[in-house]
Tab-separated table of C-alpha atoms in Angstrom:
chain	number	residue	atom	x	y	z
A	24	MET	CA	206.335	-178.596	22.364
A	25	ASN	CA	203.694	-180.737	20.926
A	26	PHE	CA	204.567	-184.333	20.304
A	27	ASP	CA	201.112	-185.052	18.901
A	28	GLU	CA	202.683	-183.098	15.714
A	29	THR	CA	204.869	-185.030	12.997
A	30	ARG	CA	207.272	-183.081	11.059
A	31	SER	CA	207.193	-184.028	7.433
A	32	GLY	CA	211.143	-184.540	7.957
A	33	ASP	CA	211.019	-186.674	10.230
A	34	LEU	CA	208.967	-189.472	8.137
A	35	PRO	CA	210.953	-191.825	5.824
A	36	GLU	CA	210.868	-191.535	2.050
A	37	TYR	CA	207.538	-192.780	0.595
A	38	ASP	CA	207.283	-196.341	-0.078
A	39	ASP	CA	204.147	-197.680	-2.478
A	40	LEU	CA	204.794	-200.847	-0.224
A	41	GLY	CA	202.207	-198.833	2.176
A	42	VAL	CA	199.959	-199.193	-0.297
A	43	ALA	CA	199.192	-202.381	-0.502
A	44	ALA	CA	200.039	-203.165	3.168
A	45	VAL	CA	197.322	-200.902	4.931
A	46	GLY	CA	194.731	-202.408	2.407
A	47	LEU	CA	195.999	-205.765	3.871
A	48	LEU	CA	195.924	-204.467	7.034
A	49	GLN	CA	192.420	-203.434	7.134
A	50	GLY	CA	190.871	-206.383	5.733
A	51	VAL	CA	191.471	-208.266	1.960
A	52	LEU	CA	193.293	-206.725	-1.049
A	53	TYR	CA	190.855	-207.378	-4.037
A	54	ASP	CA	191.964	-206.883	-7.371
A	55	ASP	CA	189.658	-203.844	-8.095
A	56	ASP	CA	192.157	-202.113	-6.555
A	57	PRO	CA	194.648	-201.692	-9.413
A	58	LEU	CA	196.663	-199.458	-7.735
A	59	ALA	CA	197.175	-201.503	-4.300
A	60	TRP	CA	196.811	-204.794	-6.623
A	61	ASP	CA	199.686	-203.811	-8.589
A	62	VAL	CA	201.529	-202.725	-5.649
A	63	LEU	CA	200.996	-206.270	-4.450
A	64	LEU	CA	202.128	-208.263	-7.175
A	65	THR	CA	205.292	-206.112	-7.831
A	66	ARG	CA	206.463	-205.994	-4.077
A	67	GLN	CA	205.374	-209.300	-2.997
A	68	SER	CA	208.409	-210.819	-1.994
A	69	ASP	CA	209.059	-207.645	0.217
A	70	LEU	CA	205.734	-207.628	1.720
A	71	GLU	CA	205.980	-211.415	2.495
A	72	THR	CA	209.215	-210.446	4.603
A	73	TYR	CA	207.342	-207.053	5.983
A	74	PHE	CA	204.483	-209.200	7.197
A	75	ALA	CA	206.334	-212.015	8.419
A	76	LYS	CA	208.465	-209.967	10.975
A	77	ILE	CA	204.921	-209.248	13.077
A	78	GLY	CA	204.256	-212.878	12.898
A	79	LEU	CA	201.882	-212.783	9.763
A	80	VAL	CA	201.629	-214.962	6.412
A	81	LEU	CA	200.704	-213.293	3.235
A	82	VAL	CA	198.233	-215.356	1.041
A	83	ILE	CA	197.641	-214.487	-2.360
A	84	ASP	CA	195.247	-215.590	-4.843
A	85	ARG	CA	195.317	-214.893	-8.058
A	86	ALA	CA	192.885	-217.176	-9.713
A	87	GLU	CA	190.306	-215.233	-6.666
A	88	GLY	CA	192.074	-211.726	-7.521
A	89	MET	CA	192.162	-211.051	-3.918
A	90	ALA	CA	195.004	-211.139	-1.002
A	91	TYR	CA	194.688	-211.600	2.720
A	92	LEU	CA	196.911	-211.964	5.891
A	93	LYS	CA	196.656	-214.689	8.496
A	94	GLN	CA	198.454	-215.553	11.562
A	95	LEU	CA	201.906	-217.322	11.515
A	96	ASP	CA	200.680	-221.065	12.176
A	97	ASP	CA	201.664	-222.327	15.868
A	98	ASP	CA	204.074	-224.734	14.305
A	99	HIS	CA	205.942	-222.110	12.822
A	100	ARG	CA	206.442	-219.743	15.986
A	101	THR	CA	209.796	-220.708	17.076
A	102	ASP	CA	213.031	-219.021	17.230
A	103	GLY	CA	211.954	-215.844	19.035
A	104	TYR	CA	208.719	-215.898	17.030
A	105	GLU	CA	206.640	-217.075	19.711
A	106	ASN	CA	207.430	-214.048	21.643
A	107	LEU	CA	205.406	-211.980	19.682
A	108	PRO	CA	201.669	-211.408	20.359
A	109	ARG	CA	198.622	-212.237	18.047
A	110	LEU	CA	197.556	-209.495	15.967
A	111	PHE	CA	194.649	-211.284	15.273
A	112	ARG	CA	192.312	-213.127	17.481
A	113	ARG	CA	191.037	-216.286	16.509
A	114	THR	CA	187.340	-216.038	16.179
A	115	ALA	CA	185.358	-219.309	16.974
A	116	LEU	CA	182.158	-219.502	15.149
A	117	GLY	CA	178.788	-219.860	16.742
A	118	TYR	CA	176.364	-222.311	15.437
A	119	PRO	CA	174.324	-219.181	13.972
A	120	ALA	CA	177.387	-217.756	12.070
A	121	THR	CA	178.591	-221.513	10.764
A	122	LEU	CA	175.352	-221.944	9.520
A	123	LEU	CA	174.894	-219.022	7.293
A	124	CYS	CA	178.846	-220.051	6.341
A	125	VAL	CA	177.418	-222.864	4.853
A	126	LEU	CA	174.192	-221.826	3.500
A	127	LEU	CA	176.175	-218.567	1.697
A	128	ARG	CA	178.898	-220.776	0.303
A	129	ASP	CA	176.371	-223.272	-1.197
A	130	GLU	CA	175.109	-219.817	-2.817
A	131	TYR	CA	178.549	-219.201	-4.034
A	132	ARG	CA	178.731	-222.556	-5.721
A	133	ARG	CA	175.276	-221.863	-7.263
A	134	PHE	CA	176.655	-218.730	-8.518
A	135	GLU	CA	179.707	-219.586	-10.216
A	136	ASP	CA	178.088	-222.996	-11.683
A	137	GLU	CA	174.720	-221.424	-12.997
A	138	ASP	CA	174.807	-217.342	-13.144
A	139	LEU	CA	176.282	-216.509	-16.478
A	140	ASP	CA	175.168	-212.786	-15.932
A	141	ASN	CA	175.796	-211.131	-12.864
A	142	GLU	CA	179.573	-210.592	-11.337
A	143	ARG	CA	178.839	-210.534	-8.168
A	144	CYS	CA	176.869	-213.142	-6.156
A	145	VAL	CA	173.863	-211.295	-4.330
A	146	VAL	CA	171.814	-212.769	-1.999
A	147	ASP	CA	168.208	-211.513	-0.123
A	148	VAL	CA	167.549	-211.886	3.460
A	149	ASN	CA	164.215	-212.832	2.550
A	150	ALA	CA	165.107	-215.418	0.200
A	151	MET	CA	167.094	-216.848	2.677
A	152	LEU	CA	164.788	-216.903	5.816
A	153	ASP	CA	163.402	-220.083	4.622
A	154	ASP	CA	166.561	-222.130	4.122
A	155	TRP	CA	167.160	-220.591	7.604
A	156	LYS	CA	164.048	-221.704	9.288
A	157	GLN	CA	164.736	-225.573	8.291
A	158	PHE	CA	167.667	-225.468	10.807
A	159	TYR	CA	165.385	-223.718	13.668
A	160	PRO	CA	162.247	-226.004	13.802
A	161	GLN	CA	161.601	-225.067	17.419
A	162	GLU	CA	161.056	-221.780	16.603
A	163	ALA	CA	157.755	-220.553	15.248
A	164	ASP	CA	158.194	-216.664	15.202
A	165	GLU	CA	158.986	-216.025	11.864
A	166	ILE	CA	160.134	-212.373	13.274
A	167	ARG	CA	162.637	-213.631	15.757
A	168	LEU	CA	164.275	-215.856	13.174
A	169	ARG	CA	164.562	-212.978	10.863
A	170	LYS	CA	166.082	-210.804	13.236
A	171	GLN	CA	168.268	-213.350	14.075
A	172	LEU	CA	169.719	-213.757	10.270
A	173	ILE	CA	170.101	-210.222	10.137
A	174	ALA	CA	172.176	-210.096	13.283
A	175	THR	CA	174.211	-212.849	11.964
A	176	PHE	CA	174.833	-211.277	8.485
A	177	ALA	CA	175.994	-208.281	10.698
A	178	SER	CA	178.501	-210.325	12.494
A	179	LEU	CA	179.778	-211.834	9.243
A	180	GLU	CA	180.430	-208.561	7.561
A	181	LYS	CA	183.175	-207.922	10.145
A	182	LEU	CA	184.516	-210.946	9.239
A	183	LYS	CA	184.490	-209.934	5.554
A	184	PHE	CA	182.863	-212.843	4.487
A	185	VAL	CA	180.216	-210.551	3.257
A	186	ARG	CA	179.313	-206.421	2.394
A	187	LYS	CA	176.084	-204.540	2.019
A	188	PHE	CA	175.336	-204.270	-1.440
A	189	GLY	CA	172.617	-201.914	-3.400
A	190	GLY	CA	170.940	-199.515	-0.910
A	191	SER	CA	168.379	-201.980	0.324
A	192	PRO	CA	169.681	-203.413	3.850
A	193	ASP	CA	168.547	-206.470	3.127
A	194	THR	CA	170.648	-207.155	0.431
A	195	TRP	CA	174.137	-208.589	1.039
A	196	GLU	CA	177.143	-209.827	-1.654
A	197	VAL	CA	178.779	-212.684	-0.565
A	198	CYS	CA	182.537	-212.015	-0.852
A	199	ARG	CA	185.422	-213.862	-2.132
A	200	LEU	CA	186.786	-214.611	1.031
A	201	LEU	CA	184.268	-216.872	1.709
A	202	LYS	CA	185.189	-218.920	-1.006
A	203	ALA	CA	188.997	-219.385	0.255
A	204	ARG	CA	187.709	-219.680	3.960
A	205	VAL	CA	185.322	-222.421	3.456
A	206	PRO	CA	186.302	-224.382	0.378
A	207	LEU	CA	184.419	-227.056	-1.039
A	208	SER	CA	186.085	-229.778	0.296
A	209	GLU	CA	185.061	-228.478	3.902
A	210	LEU	CA	181.619	-227.663	2.435
A	211	GLU	CA	179.978	-231.004	3.420
A	212	SER	CA	181.799	-231.815	6.166
A	213	LEU	CA	180.022	-228.073	7.779
A	214	ARG	CA	176.811	-229.639	6.680
A	215	GLU	CA	176.965	-232.829	8.271
A	216	ARG	CA	177.862	-230.726	11.788
A	217	MET	CA	174.971	-228.264	11.224
A	218	LYS	CA	172.515	-231.832	10.286
A	219	THR	CA	174.075	-233.168	13.302
A	220	ALA	CA	173.238	-230.478	15.439
A	221	LEU	CA	170.042	-230.194	14.249
A	222	GLU	CA	168.853	-233.873	15.391
A	223	GLY	CA	170.721	-233.001	18.402
A	224	SER	CA	167.742	-230.233	19.095
A	225	ASP	CA	165.048	-232.375	17.842
A	226	ASP	CA	165.861	-235.561	20.619
A	227	MET	CA	165.726	-232.508	23.378
């Protein structure tokens, strides 16, 4: 008997809840996926209950047209929930990733305030390089800095903050998730941290 094979009769009855659930487990669910988004809104309560059982909180931002999951806060991991293993590992951003988040969040703010012609916030590596170099005054090798910037874009892609856009490997779309994760209220404090780190490197 092949235990890897699952007979269709062994499966529970199909539930469209899975359409939204799988999308959320894959990362971020956006309203440009109309089928999954409709299920999300009509089955919100069921989804919240479903994910709460495994220690996840469903976050829906209707204004931005996106939804994602986050780990249950430690304060709420009681009454047995502390026994659940964490599905998502906390990722501490290093200096390059934090810096790029700050620069991209600024770009997204300008996009919302000033760009009336485009629907997506798109940035180019070469255009970002000048801002990037200002935070590495001790590094004179521009090729090295460019490689570092590209690698940092790739690391943020894994976090769903950016995604490649068009056919050019140097063109990236800034995703709406970055706006949610780095609100304007935190942007100034992050910018100050970057400034302090830069001043500290100058003193070395």
